[in-house]
Short mmCIF file of C-alpha atoms in Angstrom, two decimals:
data_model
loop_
_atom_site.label_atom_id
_atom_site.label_comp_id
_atom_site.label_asym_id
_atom_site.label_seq_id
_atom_site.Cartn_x
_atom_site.Cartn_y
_atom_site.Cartn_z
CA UNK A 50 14.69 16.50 -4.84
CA UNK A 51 18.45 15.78 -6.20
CA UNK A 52 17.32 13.63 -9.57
CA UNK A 53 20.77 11.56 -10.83
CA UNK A 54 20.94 11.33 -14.43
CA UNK A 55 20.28 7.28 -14.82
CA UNK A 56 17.06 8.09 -12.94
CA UNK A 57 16.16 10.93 -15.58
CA UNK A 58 16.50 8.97 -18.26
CA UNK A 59 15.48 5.52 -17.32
CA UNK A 60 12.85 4.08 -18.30
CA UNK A 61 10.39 0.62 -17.47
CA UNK A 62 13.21 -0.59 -20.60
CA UNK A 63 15.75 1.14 -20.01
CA UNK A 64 17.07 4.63 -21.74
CA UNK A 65 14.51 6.74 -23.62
CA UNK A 66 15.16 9.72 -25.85
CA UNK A 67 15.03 13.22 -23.48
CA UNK A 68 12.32 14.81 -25.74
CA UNK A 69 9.92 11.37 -25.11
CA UNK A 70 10.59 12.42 -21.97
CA UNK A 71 9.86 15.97 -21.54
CA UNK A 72 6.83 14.99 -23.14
CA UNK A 73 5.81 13.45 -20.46
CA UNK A 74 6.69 15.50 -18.13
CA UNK A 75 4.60 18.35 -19.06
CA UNK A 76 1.75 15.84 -20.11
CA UNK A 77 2.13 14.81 -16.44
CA UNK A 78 1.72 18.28 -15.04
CA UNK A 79 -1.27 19.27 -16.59
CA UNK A 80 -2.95 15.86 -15.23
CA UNK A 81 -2.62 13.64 -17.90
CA UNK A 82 0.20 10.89 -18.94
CA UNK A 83 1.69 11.48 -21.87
CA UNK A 84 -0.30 9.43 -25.39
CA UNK A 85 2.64 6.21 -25.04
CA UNK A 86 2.13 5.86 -21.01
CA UNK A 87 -1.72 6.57 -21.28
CA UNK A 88 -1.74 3.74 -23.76
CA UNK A 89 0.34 1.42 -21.71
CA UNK A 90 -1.85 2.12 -18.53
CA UNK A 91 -5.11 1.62 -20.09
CA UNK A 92 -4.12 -1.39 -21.60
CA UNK A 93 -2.65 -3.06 -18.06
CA UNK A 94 -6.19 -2.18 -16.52
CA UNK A 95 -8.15 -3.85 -19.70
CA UNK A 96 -6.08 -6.60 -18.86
CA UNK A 97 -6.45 -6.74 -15.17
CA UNK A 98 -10.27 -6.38 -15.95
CA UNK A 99 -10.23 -9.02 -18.23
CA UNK A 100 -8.49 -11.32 -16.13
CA UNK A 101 -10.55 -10.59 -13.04
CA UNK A 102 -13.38 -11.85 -15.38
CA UNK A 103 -11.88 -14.70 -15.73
CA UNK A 104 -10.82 -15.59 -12.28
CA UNK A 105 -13.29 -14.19 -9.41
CA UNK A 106 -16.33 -15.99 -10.17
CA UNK A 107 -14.21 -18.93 -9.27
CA UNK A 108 -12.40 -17.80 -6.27
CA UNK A 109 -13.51 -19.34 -2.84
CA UNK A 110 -11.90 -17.50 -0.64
CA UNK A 111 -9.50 -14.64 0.43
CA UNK A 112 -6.16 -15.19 -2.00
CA UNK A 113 -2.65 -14.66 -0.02
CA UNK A 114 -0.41 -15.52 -2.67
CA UNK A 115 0.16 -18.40 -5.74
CA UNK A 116 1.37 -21.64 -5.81
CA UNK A 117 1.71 -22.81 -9.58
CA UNK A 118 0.10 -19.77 -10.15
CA UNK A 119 -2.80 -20.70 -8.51
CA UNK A 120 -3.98 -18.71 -6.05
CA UNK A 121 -3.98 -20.20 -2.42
CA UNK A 122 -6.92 -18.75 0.06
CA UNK A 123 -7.36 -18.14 3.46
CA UNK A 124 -11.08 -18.39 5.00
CA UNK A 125 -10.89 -15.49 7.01
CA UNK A 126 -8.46 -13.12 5.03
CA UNK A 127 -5.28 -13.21 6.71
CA UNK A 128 -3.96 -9.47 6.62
CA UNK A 129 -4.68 -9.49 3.42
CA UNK A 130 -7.98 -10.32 2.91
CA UNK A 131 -9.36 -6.37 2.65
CA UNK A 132 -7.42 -6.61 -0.95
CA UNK A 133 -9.21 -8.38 -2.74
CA UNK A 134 -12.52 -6.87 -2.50
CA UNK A 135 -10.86 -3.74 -2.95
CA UNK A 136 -9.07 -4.88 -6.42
CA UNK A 137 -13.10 -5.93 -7.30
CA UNK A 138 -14.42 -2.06 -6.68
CA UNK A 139 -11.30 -0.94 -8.70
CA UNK A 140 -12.34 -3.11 -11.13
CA UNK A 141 -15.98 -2.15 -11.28
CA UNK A 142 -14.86 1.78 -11.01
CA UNK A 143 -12.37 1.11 -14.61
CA UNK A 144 -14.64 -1.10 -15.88
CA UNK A 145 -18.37 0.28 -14.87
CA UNK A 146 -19.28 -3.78 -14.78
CA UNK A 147 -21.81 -4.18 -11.96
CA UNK A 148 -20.98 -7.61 -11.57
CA UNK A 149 -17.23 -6.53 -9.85
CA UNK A 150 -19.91 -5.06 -7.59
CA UNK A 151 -21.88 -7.62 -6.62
CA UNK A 152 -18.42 -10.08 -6.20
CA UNK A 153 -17.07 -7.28 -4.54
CA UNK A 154 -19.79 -7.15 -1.71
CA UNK A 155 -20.09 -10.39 -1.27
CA UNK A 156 -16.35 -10.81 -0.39
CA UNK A 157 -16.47 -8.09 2.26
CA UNK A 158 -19.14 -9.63 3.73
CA UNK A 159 -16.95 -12.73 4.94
CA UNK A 160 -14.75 -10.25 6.51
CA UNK A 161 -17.56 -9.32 9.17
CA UNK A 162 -15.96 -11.27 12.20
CA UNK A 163 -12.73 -9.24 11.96
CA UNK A 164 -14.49 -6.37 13.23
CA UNK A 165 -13.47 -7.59 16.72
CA UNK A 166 -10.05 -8.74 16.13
CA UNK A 167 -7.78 -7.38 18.56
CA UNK A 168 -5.07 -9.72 18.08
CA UNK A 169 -3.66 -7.92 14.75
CA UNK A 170 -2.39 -4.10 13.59
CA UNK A 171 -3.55 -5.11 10.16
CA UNK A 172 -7.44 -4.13 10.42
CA UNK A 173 -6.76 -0.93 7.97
CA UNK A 174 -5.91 -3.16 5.21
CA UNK A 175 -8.77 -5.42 6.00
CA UNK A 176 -11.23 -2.61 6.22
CA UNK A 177 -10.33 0.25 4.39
CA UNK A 178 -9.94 -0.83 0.71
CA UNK A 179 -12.81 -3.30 1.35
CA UNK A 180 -15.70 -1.82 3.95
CA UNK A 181 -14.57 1.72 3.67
CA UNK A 182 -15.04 1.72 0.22
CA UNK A 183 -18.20 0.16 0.07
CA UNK A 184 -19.77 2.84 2.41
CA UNK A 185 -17.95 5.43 -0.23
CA UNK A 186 -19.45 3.62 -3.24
CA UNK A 187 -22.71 2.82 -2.19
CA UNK A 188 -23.66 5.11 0.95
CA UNK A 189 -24.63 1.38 3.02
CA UNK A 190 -24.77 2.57 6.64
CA UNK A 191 -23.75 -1.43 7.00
CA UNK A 192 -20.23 -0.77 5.63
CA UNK A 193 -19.56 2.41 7.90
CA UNK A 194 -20.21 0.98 11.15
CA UNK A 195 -18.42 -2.19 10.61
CA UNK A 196 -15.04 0.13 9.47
CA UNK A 197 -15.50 2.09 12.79
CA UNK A 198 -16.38 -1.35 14.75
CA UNK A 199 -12.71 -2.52 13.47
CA UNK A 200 -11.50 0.92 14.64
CA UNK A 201 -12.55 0.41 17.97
CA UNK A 202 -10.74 -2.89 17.96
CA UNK A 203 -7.79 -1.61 16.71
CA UNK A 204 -7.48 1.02 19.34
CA UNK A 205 -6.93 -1.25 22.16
CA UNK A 206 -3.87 -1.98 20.57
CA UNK A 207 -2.08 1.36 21.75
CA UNK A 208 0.32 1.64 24.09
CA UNK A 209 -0.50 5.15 25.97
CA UNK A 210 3.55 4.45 27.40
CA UNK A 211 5.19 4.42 24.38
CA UNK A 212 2.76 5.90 22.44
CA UNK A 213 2.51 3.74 19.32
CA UNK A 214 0.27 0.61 18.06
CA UNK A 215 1.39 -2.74 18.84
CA UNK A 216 1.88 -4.66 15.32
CA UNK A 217 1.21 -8.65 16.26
CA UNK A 218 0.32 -10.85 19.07
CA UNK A 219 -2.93 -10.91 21.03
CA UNK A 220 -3.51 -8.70 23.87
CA UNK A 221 -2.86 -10.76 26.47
CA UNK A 222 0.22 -12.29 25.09
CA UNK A 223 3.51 -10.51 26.27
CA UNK A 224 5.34 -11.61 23.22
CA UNK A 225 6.06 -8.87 20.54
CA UNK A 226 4.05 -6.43 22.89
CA UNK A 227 6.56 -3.15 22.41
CA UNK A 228 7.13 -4.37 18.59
CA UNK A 229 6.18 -1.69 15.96
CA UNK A 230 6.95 -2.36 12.59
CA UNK A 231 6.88 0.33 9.78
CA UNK A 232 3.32 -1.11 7.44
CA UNK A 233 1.21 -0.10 10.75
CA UNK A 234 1.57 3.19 9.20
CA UNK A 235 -0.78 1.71 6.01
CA UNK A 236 -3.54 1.04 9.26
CA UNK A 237 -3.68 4.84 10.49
CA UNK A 238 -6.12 5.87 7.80
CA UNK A 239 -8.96 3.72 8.96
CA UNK A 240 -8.63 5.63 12.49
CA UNK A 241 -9.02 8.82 10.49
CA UNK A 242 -12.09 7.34 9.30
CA UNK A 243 -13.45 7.03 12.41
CA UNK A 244 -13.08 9.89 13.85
CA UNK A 245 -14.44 11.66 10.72
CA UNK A 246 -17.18 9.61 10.60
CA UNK A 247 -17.97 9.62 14.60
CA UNK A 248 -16.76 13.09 15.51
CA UNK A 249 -14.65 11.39 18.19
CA UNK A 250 -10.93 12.72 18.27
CA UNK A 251 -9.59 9.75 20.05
CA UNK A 252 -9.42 7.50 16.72
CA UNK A 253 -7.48 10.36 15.07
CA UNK A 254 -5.05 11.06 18.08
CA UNK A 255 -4.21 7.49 18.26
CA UNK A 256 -2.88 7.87 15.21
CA UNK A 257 -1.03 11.15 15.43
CA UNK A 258 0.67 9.70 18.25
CA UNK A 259 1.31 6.60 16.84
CA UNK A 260 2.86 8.20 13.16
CA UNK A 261 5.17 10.60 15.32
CA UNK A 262 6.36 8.35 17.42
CA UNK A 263 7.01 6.35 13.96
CA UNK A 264 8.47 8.90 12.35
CA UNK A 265 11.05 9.69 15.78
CA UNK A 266 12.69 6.51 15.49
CA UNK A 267 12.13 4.63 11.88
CA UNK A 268 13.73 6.87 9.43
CA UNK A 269 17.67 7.32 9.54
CA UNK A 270 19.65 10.21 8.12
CA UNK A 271 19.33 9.12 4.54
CA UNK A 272 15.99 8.84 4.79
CA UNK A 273 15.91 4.68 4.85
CA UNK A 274 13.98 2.86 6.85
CA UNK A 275 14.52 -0.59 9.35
CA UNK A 276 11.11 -2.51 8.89
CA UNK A 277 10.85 -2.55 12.94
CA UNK A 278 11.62 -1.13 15.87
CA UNK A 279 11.05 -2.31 19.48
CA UNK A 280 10.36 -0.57 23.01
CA UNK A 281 10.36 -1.92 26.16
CA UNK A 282 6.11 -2.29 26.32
CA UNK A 283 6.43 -1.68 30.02
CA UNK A 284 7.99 1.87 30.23
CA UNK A 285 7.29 2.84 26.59
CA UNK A 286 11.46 3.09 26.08
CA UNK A 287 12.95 2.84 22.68
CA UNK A 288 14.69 -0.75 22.72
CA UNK A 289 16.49 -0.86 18.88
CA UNK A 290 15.61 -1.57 15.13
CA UNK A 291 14.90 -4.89 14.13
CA UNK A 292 13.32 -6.78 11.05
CA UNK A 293 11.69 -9.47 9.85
CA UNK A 294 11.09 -9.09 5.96
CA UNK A 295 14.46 -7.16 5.78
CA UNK A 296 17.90 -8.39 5.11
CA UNK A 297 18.83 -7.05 8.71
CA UNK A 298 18.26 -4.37 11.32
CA UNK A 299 20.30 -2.34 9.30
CA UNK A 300 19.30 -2.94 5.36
CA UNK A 301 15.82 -1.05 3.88
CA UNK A 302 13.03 -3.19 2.96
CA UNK A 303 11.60 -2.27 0.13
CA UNK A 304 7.77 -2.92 0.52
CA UNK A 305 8.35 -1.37 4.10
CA UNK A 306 10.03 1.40 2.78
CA UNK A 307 6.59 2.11 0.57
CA UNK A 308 4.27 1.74 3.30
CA UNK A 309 6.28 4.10 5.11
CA UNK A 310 6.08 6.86 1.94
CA UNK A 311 2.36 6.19 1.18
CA UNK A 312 1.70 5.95 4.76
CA UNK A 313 3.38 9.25 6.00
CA UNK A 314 1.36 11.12 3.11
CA UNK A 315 -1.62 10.18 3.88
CA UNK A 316 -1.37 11.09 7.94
CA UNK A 317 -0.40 14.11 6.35
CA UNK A 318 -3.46 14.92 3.97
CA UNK A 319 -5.57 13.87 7.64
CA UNK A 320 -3.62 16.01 9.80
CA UNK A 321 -2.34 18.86 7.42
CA UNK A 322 1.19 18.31 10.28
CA UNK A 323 3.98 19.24 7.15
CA UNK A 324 6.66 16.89 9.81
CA UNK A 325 4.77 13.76 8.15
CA UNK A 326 4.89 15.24 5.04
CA UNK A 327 8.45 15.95 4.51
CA UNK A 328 9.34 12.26 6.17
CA UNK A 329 7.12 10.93 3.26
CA UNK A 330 9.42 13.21 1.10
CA UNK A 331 13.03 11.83 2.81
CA UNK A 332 11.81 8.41 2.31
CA UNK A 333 10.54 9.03 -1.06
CA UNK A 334 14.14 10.13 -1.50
CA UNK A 335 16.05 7.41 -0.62
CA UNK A 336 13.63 5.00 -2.69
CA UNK A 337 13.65 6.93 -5.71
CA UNK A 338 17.14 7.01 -5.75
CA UNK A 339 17.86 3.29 -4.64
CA UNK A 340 15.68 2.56 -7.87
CA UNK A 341 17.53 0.32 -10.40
CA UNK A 342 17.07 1.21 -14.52
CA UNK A 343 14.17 -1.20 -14.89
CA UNK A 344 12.35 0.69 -12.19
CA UNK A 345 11.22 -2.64 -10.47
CA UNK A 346 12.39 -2.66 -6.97
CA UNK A 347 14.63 -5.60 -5.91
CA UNK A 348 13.09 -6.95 -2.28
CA UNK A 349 15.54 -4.74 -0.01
CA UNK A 350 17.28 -1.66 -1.13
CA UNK A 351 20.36 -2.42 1.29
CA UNK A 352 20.99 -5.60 0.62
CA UNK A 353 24.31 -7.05 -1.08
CA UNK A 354 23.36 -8.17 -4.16
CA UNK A 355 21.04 -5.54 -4.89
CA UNK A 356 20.35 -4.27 -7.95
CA UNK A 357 20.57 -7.58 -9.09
CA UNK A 358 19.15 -9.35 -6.62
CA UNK A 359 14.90 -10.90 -6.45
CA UNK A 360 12.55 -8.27 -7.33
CA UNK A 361 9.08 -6.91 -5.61
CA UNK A 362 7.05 -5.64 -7.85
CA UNK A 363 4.46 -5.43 -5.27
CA UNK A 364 6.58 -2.97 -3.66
CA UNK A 365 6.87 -1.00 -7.02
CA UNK A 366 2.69 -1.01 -6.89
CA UNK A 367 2.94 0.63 -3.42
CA UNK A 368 5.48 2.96 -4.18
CA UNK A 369 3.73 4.38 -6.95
CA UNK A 370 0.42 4.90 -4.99
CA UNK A 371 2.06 6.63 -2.46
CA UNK A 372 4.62 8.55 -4.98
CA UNK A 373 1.30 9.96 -6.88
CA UNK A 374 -0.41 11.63 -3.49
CA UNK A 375 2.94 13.04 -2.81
CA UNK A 376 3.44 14.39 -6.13
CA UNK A 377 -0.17 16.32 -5.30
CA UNK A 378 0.56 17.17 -1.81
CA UNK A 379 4.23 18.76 -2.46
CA UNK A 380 3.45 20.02 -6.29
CA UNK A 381 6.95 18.63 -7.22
CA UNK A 382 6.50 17.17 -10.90
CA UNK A 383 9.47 14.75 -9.86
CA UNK A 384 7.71 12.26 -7.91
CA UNK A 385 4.50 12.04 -10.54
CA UNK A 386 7.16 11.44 -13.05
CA UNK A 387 8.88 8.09 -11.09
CA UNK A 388 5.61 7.27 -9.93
CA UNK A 389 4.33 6.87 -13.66
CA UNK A 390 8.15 5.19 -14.46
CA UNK A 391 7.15 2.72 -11.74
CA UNK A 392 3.41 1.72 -13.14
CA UNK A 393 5.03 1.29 -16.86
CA UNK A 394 7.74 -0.55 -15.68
CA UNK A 395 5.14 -3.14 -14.01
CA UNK A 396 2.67 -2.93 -16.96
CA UNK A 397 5.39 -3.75 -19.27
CA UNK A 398 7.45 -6.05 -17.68
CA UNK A 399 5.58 -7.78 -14.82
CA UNK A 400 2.31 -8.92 -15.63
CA UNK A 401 1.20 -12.51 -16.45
CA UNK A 402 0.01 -11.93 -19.85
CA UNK A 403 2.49 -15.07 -21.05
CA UNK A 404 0.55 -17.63 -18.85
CA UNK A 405 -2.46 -18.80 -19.67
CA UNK A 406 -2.72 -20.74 -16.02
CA UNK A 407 -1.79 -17.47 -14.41
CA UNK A 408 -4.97 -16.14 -11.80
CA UNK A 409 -3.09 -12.99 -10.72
CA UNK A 410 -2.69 -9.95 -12.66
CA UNK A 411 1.08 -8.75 -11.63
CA UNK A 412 4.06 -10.83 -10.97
CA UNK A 413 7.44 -10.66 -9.76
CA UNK A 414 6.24 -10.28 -6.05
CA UNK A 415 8.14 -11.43 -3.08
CA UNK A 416 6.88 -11.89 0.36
CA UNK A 417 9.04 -12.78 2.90
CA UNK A 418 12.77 -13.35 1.02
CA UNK A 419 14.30 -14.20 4.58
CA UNK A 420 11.55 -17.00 5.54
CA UNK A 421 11.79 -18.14 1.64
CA UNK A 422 8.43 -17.77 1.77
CA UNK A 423 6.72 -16.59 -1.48
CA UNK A 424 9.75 -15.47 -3.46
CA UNK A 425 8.63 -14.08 -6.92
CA UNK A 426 4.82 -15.46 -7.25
CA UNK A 427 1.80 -13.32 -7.47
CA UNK A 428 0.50 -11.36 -4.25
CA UNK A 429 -2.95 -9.43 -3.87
CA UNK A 430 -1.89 -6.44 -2.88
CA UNK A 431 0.29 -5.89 -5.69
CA UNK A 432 -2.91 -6.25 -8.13
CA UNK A 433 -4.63 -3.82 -5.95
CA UNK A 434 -2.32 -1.76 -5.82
CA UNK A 435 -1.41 -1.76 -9.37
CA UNK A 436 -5.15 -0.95 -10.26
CA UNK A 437 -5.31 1.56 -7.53
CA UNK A 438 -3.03 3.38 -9.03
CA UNK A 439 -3.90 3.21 -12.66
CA UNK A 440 -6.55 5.08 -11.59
CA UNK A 441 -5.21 7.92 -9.44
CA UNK A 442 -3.39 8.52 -12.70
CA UNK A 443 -6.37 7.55 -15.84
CA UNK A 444 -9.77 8.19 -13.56
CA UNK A 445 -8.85 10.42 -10.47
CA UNK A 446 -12.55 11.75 -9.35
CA UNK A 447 -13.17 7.71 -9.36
CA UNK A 448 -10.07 7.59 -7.22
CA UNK A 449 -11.50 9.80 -4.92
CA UNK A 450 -14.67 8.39 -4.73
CA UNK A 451 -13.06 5.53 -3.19
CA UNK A 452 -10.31 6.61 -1.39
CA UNK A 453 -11.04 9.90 -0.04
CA UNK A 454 -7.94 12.13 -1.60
CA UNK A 455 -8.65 15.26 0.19
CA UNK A 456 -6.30 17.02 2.45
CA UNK A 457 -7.48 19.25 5.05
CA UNK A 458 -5.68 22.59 5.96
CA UNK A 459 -2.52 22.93 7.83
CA UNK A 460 -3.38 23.90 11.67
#
C-alpha cells in the first residue's frame, strides 16, 4: 500500500515525532501497541466499563441513538438492537464482571421474535454480536439455534436472478426488491455460521454469491464505494448506483465504505477466495488515504466540504475493526498501524468523558447526514465497535472467543 507522508506522520493530534512512531510500529508487529497507545486503549475501555456501569442497569430497551444525550430505545431493536448486548459481552470479556453477563443475556433474550423476520437484511447485526456470541461464551444450545433460525430467515431474502440479498422491504412488497446496499456485506457472517454450525452449504453459498456479486459492481477503480446499487429484481440485471446515507450516487460514504472493508475480510477468512480479500485491501486503500490528520472520518469521503465537513466516528470504530483482521490476513504492518491511529484518535478525542449526562461511551457519530437525522450524537454501534476493537488489539484470544477470528485455507 502507497502510504503519503501526512498519513505517516499523523497522529489522533496531529504530527508526532518519527521515532514515537517507529516505536510503534515494531511494538505493533510483534502483537502489542506500543507503552503510550496501550495506555490510551486501556484507559478508553476502563472508561467504557465504567460507564456501562453506570448506564445499563437503567436501560429499558434497545438504544438507536441520543437525544440530549440520552439514549432513545426501540422495543424490538431496530437494526441495531444485536449491539448492545454485544457491547455488554465486550464489556464482561475486558472487565471479567459477571454482571455484563447477566445484562447481556437478558437483552438478547428480547431479540427472540426476530428470528423470523424476513422483512430486513439486517439479521447479522441483530444476531451475531448478540446470540452468536452467547453460544461462543457460554456453549447454550439456546443461542445457536436461534442464530441459525435468523439464518434461515434471512435466506429467503436472495434473489437466485441476480444473485445477491435484498437489503429492505418485506417479501411481498415490490418496492426496493433489486436494492442492495453495501452494509449487507456486515450480514454474510451469520450465514457462515450456519452452515458451520449445520453442515449445510446453502447458508455459505448464499453468501459467496451474494459478496461477488457485491464486489462486481460496488467498488470503482479507486477502490471507493456507492452505498447502493440496484438491479432490475425481475431479470437479476444491474440497474445503477444509488445512495441513501451518501452525498450522491457518486460520493463514498464513509460508514459504508467500512462495512464494505470489514465485510470483504471477513468473507474472506470464511471462504479463503483471495478476490474478497484484495477488494477489502482496494477499499482499505481508498479509506486510508481519504483519512484527514485527526484520523476521525468526516461522514462521506467524496463529499465537498470534506475534510472539514461533520464527522463519524462510528465509522472510524468500524474501520478500525475491519483494518485490524486485514492487517492479520495480508501481514502488511500498514493497516495495524492506521487501524491503531484510528482507535487513539477516538479514545482521545471522541468520547464523552466531559459530560456528566452523557449515556454513550463515543461521540461524534452521524447517522443519516442527508435525512438530518442523528448528525453528531452518540450511536451503539460505534461503542461496540470501539470496544470490539480495543480488544482485537489489548485481549485477542478474548476476541476470538467471541468472534471467531480464524481463517480457513485457500481452496
Amino acid at each position: 500500500m502507497s502510504v503519503s507522508r501526512r498519513t505517516v506522520l499523523a497522529s489522533a493530534t496531529g504530527a508526532v515525532g518519527v521515532h514515537a512512531l517507529s516505536q510503534q510500529a515494531a511494538a505493533a508487529g510483534t502483537g502489542a501497541p506500543a507503552p503510550a497507545t496501550d495506555r490510551v486503549l486501556r484507559d478508553a475501555a476502563d472508561y467504557a466499563v465504567a460507564k456501562l456501569r453506570a448506564v445499563a442497569p437503567g436501560v429499558t430497551g434497545f438504544p438507536v441513538g441520543t437525544k440530549f444525550e440520552k439514549w432513545v430505545y426501540s422495543p424490538n431493536g431496530d437494526w441495531v438492537g444485536g449491539f448492545w448486548p454485544g457491547t455488554l459481552w465486550m464489556a464482561h470479556l475486558y472487565s471479567g464482571d459477571d454482571g455484563f453477563r447477566t445484562l447481556a443475556i437478558d437483552s438478547a433474550r428480547g431479540l427472540a421474535p426476530r428470528r423470523y423476520d424476513t422483512s430486513t437484511h439486517d439479521l447479522g447485526f441483530l444476531f451475531y454480536p448478540s446470540w452468536v456470541t452467547a453460544w461462543r461464551l457460554t456453549g447454550d444450545a439456546e443461542w445457536r439455534d436461534g442464530a441459525v433460525r435468523a439464518a434461515d430467515s434471512l435466506i429467503q431474502r436472495y434473489n437466485p436472478r441476480g444473485r445477491f440479498i435484498r437489503a429492505w422491504g418485506a417479501l411481498s412488497d415490490p418496492g426496493n426488491a433489486g436494492r442492495v446496499i453495501i452494509d449487507t456485506m456486515m450480514n454474510l457472517d451469520l450465514l457462515a455460521f450456519a452452515s458451520r454450525e449445520t453442515g449445510d452449504g446453502k447458508y455459505l453459498d448464499i453468501a459467496t454469491e451474494h459478496a461477488r456479486t457485491t464486489r462486481r459492481v460496488f467498488p470503482r477503480p479507486d477502490g471507493s464505494t456507492p452505498h447502493v446499487y440496484d438491479f432490475d429484481p425481475g431479470s437479476g440485471a444491474p440497474v445503477g448506483p444509488g445512495t441513501v446515507q451518501g452525498y450522491s450516487p457518486a460520493s463514498c460514504w464513509a460508514r459504508g465504505q467500512a462495512w464494505g472493508v470489514y465485510g470483504f475480510t471477513t468473507m474472506y477468512r470464511r471462504t479463503g477466495d483471495r478476490a474478497f480479500l484484495d477488494t477489502a485491501r482496494a477499499l482499505a486503500d481508498f479509506a486510508t488515504g481519504a483519512l484527514s490528520e485527526d484520523h476521525v472520518p468526516v461522514w462521506d469521503y467524496l463529499a465537498p466540504q470534506q475534510p472539514y465537513d461533520v464527522k463519524d466516528a462510528s465509522a472510524g470504530a468500524v474501520m478500525a475493526c475491519g483494518l485490524l483482521d486485514l492487517a492479520k490476513a495480508t501481514g502488511r504492518q500498514a493497516y495495524r498501524d492506521t487501524a491503531l491511529r484510528l482507535l487513539t484518535a477516538l479514545a482521545r478525542t471522541c468520547l464523552t468523558r466531559q459530560s456528566r449526562r452523557a449515556d454513550a461511551v463515543v461521540a461524534r457519530c452521524t447517522r443519516n447526514r442527508p435525512a438530518e437525522d442523528g448528525v453528531e450524537i452518540s450511536l451503539p454501534y460505534a461503542d461496540y465497535y470501539l470496544l470490539e476493537g480495543i480488544m482485537r488489539v489489548l485481549r485477542p484470544q478474548d476476541a476470538d472467543r467471541a468472534l471467531d477470528l480464524s481463517t480457513v485455507p485457500a481452496p
